[in-house]
GROMACS .gro file of C-alpha atoms in nm:
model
  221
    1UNK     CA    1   0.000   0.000   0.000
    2UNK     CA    2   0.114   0.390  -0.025
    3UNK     CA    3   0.054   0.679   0.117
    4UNK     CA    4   0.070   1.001  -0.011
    5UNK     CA    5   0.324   1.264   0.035
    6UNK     CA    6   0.297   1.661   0.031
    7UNK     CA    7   0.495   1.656  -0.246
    8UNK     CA    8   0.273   1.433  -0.435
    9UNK     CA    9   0.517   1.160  -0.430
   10UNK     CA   10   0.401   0.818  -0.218
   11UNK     CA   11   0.546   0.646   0.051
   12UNK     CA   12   0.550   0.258   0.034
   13UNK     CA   13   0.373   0.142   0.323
   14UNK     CA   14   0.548  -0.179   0.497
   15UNK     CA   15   0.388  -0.224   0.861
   16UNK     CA   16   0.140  -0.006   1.076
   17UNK     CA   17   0.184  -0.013   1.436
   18UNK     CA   18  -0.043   0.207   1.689
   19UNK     CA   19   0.052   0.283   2.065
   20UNK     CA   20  -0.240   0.220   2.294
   21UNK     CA   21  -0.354   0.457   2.583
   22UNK     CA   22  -0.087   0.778   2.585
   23UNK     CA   23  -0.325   0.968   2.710
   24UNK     CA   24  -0.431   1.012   3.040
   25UNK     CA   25  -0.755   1.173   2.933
   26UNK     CA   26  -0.844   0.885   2.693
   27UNK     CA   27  -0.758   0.673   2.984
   28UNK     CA   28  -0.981   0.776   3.240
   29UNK     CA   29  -1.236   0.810   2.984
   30UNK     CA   30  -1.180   0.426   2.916
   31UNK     CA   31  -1.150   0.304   3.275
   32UNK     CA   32  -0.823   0.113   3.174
   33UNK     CA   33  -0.489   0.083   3.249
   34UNK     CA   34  -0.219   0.276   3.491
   35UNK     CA   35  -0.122   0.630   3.365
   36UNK     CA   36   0.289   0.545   3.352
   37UNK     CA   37   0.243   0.191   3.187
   38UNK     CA   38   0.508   0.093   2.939
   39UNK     CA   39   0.397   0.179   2.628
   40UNK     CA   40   0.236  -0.124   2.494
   41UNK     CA   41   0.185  -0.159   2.045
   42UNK     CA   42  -0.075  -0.325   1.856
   43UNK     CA   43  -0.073  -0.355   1.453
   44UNK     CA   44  -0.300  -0.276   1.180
   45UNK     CA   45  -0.226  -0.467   0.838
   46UNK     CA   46  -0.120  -0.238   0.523
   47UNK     CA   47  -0.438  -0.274   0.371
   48UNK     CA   48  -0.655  -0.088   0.636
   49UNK     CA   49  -0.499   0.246   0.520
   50UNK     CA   50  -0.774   0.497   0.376
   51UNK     CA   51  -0.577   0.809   0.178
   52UNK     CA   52  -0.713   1.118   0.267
   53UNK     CA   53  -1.048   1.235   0.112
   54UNK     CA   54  -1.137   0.848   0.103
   55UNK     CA   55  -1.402   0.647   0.219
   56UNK     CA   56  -1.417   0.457   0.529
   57UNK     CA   57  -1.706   0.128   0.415
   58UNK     CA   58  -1.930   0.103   0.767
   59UNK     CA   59  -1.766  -0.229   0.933
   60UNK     CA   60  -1.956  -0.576   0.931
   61UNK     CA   61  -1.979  -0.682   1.323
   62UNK     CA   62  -2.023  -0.382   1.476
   63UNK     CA   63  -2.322  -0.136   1.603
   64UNK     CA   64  -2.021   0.099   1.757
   65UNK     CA   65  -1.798   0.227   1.471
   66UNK     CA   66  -1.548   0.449   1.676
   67UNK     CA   67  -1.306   0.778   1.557
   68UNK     CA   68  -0.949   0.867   1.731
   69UNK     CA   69  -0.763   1.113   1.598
   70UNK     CA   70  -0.381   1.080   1.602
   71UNK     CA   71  -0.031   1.169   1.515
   72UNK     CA   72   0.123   0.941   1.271
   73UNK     CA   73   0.476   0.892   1.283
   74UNK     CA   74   0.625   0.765   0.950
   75UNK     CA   75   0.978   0.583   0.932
   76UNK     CA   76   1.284   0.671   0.722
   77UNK     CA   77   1.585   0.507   0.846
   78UNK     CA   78   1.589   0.139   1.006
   79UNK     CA   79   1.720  -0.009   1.333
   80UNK     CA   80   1.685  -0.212   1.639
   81UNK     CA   81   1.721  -0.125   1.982
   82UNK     CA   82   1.756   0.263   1.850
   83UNK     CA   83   1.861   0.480   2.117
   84UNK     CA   84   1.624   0.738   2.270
   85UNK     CA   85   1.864   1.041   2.168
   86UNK     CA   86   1.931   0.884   1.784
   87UNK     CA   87   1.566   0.810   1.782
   88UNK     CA   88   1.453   1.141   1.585
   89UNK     CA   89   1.686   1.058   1.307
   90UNK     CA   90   1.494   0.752   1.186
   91UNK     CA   91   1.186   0.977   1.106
   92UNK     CA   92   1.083   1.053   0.734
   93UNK     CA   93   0.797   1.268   0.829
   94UNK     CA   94   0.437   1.316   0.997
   95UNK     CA   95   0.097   1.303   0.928
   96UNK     CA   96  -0.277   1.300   1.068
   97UNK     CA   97  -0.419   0.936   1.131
   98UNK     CA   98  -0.721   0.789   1.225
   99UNK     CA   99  -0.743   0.454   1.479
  100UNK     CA  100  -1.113   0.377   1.336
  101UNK     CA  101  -1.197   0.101   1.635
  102UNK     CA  102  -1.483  -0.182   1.662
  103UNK     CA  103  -1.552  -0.053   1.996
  104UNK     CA  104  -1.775  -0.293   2.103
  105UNK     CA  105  -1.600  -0.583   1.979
  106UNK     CA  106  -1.280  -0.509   2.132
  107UNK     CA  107  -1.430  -0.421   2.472
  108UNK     CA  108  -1.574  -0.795   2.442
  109UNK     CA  109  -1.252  -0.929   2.337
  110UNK     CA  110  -1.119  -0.762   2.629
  111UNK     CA  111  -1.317  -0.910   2.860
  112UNK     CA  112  -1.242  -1.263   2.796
  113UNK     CA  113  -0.923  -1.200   2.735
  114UNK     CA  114  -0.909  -1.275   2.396
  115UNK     CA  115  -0.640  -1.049   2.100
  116UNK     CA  116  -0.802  -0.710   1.998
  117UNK     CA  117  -0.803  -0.782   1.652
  118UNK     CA  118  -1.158  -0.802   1.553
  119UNK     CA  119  -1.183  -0.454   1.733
  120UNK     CA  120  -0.881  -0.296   1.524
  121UNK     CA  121  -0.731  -0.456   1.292
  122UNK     CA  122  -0.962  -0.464   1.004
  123UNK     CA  123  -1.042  -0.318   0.633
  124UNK     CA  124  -0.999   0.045   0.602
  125UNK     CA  125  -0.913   0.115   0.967
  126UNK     CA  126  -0.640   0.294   0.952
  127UNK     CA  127  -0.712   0.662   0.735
  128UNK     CA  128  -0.418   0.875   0.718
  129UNK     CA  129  -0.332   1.218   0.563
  130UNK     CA  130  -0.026   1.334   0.310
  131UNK     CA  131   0.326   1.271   0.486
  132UNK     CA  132   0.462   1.612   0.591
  133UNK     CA  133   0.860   1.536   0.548
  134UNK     CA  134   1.070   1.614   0.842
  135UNK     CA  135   1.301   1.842   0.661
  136UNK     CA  136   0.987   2.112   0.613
  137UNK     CA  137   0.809   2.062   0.921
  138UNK     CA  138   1.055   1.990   1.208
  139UNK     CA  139   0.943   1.729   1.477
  140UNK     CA  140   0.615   1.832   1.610
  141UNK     CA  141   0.627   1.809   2.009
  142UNK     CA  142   0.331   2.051   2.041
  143UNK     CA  143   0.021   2.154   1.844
  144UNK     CA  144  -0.374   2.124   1.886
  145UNK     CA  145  -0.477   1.771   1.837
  146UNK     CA  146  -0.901   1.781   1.685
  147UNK     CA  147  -1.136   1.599   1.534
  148UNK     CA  148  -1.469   1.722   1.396
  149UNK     CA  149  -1.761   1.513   1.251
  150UNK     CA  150  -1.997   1.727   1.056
  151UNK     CA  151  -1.797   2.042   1.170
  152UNK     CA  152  -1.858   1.941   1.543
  153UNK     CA  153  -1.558   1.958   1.732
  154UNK     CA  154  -1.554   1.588   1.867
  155UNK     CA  155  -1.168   1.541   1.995
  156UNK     CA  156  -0.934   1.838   2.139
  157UNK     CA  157  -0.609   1.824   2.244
  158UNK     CA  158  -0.243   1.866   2.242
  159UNK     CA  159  -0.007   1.647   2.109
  160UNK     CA  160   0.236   1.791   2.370
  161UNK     CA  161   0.007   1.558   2.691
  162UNK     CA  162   0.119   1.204   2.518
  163UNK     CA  163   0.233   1.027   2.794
  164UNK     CA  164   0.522   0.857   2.578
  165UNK     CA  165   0.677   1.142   2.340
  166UNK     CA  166   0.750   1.042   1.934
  167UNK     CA  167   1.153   0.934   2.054
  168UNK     CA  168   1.047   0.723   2.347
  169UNK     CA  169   0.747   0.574   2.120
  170UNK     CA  170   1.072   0.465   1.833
  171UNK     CA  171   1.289   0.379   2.116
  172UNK     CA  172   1.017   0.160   2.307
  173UNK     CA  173   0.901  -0.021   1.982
  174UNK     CA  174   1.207  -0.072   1.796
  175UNK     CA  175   1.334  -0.328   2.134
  176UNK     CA  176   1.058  -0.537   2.003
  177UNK     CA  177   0.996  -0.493   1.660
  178UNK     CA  178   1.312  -0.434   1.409
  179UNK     CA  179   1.182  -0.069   1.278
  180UNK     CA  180   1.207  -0.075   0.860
  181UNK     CA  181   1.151   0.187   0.629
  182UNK     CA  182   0.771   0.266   0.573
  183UNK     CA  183   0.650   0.178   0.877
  184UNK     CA  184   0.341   0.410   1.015
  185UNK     CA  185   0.332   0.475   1.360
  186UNK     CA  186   0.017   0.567   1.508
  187UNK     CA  187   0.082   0.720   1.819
  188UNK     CA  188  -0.247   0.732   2.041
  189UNK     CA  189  -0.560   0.899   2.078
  190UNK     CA  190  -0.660   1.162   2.383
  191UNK     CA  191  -1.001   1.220   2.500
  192UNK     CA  192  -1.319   1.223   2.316
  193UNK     CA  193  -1.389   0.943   2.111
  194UNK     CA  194  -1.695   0.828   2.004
  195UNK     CA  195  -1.910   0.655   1.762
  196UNK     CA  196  -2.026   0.752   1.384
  197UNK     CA  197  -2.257   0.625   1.139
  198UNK     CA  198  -2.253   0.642   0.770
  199UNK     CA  199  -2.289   0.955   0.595
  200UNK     CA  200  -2.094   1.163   0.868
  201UNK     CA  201  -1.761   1.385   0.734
  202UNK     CA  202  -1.455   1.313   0.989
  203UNK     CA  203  -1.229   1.588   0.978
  204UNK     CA  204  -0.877   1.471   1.142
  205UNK     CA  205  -0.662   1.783   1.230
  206UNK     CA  206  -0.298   1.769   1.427
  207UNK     CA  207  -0.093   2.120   1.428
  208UNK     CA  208  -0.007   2.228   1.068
  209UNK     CA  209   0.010   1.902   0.950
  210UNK     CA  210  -0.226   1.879   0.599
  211UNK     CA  211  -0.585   1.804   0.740
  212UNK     CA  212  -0.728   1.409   0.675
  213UNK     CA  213  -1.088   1.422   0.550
  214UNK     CA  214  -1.314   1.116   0.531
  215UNK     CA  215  -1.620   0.996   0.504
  216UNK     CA  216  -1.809   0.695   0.629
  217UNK     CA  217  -1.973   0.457   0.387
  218UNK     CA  218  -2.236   0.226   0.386
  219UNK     CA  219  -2.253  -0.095   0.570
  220UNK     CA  220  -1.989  -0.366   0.386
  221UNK     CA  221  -2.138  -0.653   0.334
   0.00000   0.00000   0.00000
């Protein structure tokens, strides 16, 4: 899969991972979880990514469609067990995500104790805007974090309350994972979530980072 780039070029998509709960907001709001818990990663596979202005198909298996807004991370440079003050260096760019989530099936997943795949991991889950290179916009540690659906402000934040910054996220993940070029990080959601039905416009907005517009479809069958 690729993504786009501001400079209309694309960017080969190899893995998308997502940080759960780095926001204490979102955390209390979900009732889960200790505020200073290692950051803990989940994936998405390629194929959920939705380019912006694209369509997000209603979900089979669900009655509670979910938004959250997020800062995408996108990887340049390789490495393992990168070092938190090197960790900067392996970034390509940034760009506005969405974590579309199966709300209710990953809150019953959770309860027996079972993977959170059917609550995540599925078709067209994972929207996400043009990649804003590095070189033009720095490394965003602060900036207004929104979402609006239908021009209702749903989401806001700042990216500068994630628990886990964008080095300590790279530094955290690449101990477990071997970090490759063209791997999306999505790097968690603050307060405000909630659910959407077809028809509704989703608006995704982080800093001055181009803004991700979708829609959601119909039910897939």
């Amino acid at each position: 899969m690729q993504a786009d780039t501001v400079d209309g070029s694309t960017f080969k998509v190899r893995r998308i991972y997502c940080v759960g709960r780095n926001y204490v907001a979102h955390i209390h709001e979900m009732k889960e979880g200790d505020e200073r818990d290692p950051p803990f990663f989940f994936q998405k596979p390629p194929n959920a990514l939705v380019r912006d202005h694209g369509t997000v198909p209603y979900p089979p298996l669900t009655e509670d469609l979910q938004y959250e807004v997020e800062l995408v991370v996108a990887i340049g440079k390789g490495g393992r067990n990168i070092a938190l003050s090197d960790a900067l260096e392996h970034v390509f760019g940034y760009a506005v995500g969405l974590d579309m989530t199966r709300r209710d099936r990953q809150r019953e997943a959770g309860r027996k104790g079972l993977p959170w795949e059917i609550g995540k991991s599925f078709d067209y889950s994972a929207p996400c805007g043009a990649i804003c290179p590095a070189a033009k916009v720095g490394h965003p540690a602060t900036g207004a974090i929104r979402l609006l659906v239908d021009g209702r402000l749903r989401q806001d934040s700042d990216i500068s309350l994630m628990i886990w910054k964008t080095p300590e996220i790279i530094a955290n993940l690449s101990r477990q994972y071997e970090l490759q070029p063209g791997d999306l990080i999505f790097t968690g959601t603050p307060a405000g979530v909630g659910a959407v039905v077809p028809g509704e416009r989703l608006e995704a907005q982080v800093g001055t980072l181009p803004v991700l517009t979708v829609e959601i479809g119909p039910l897939r069958a």
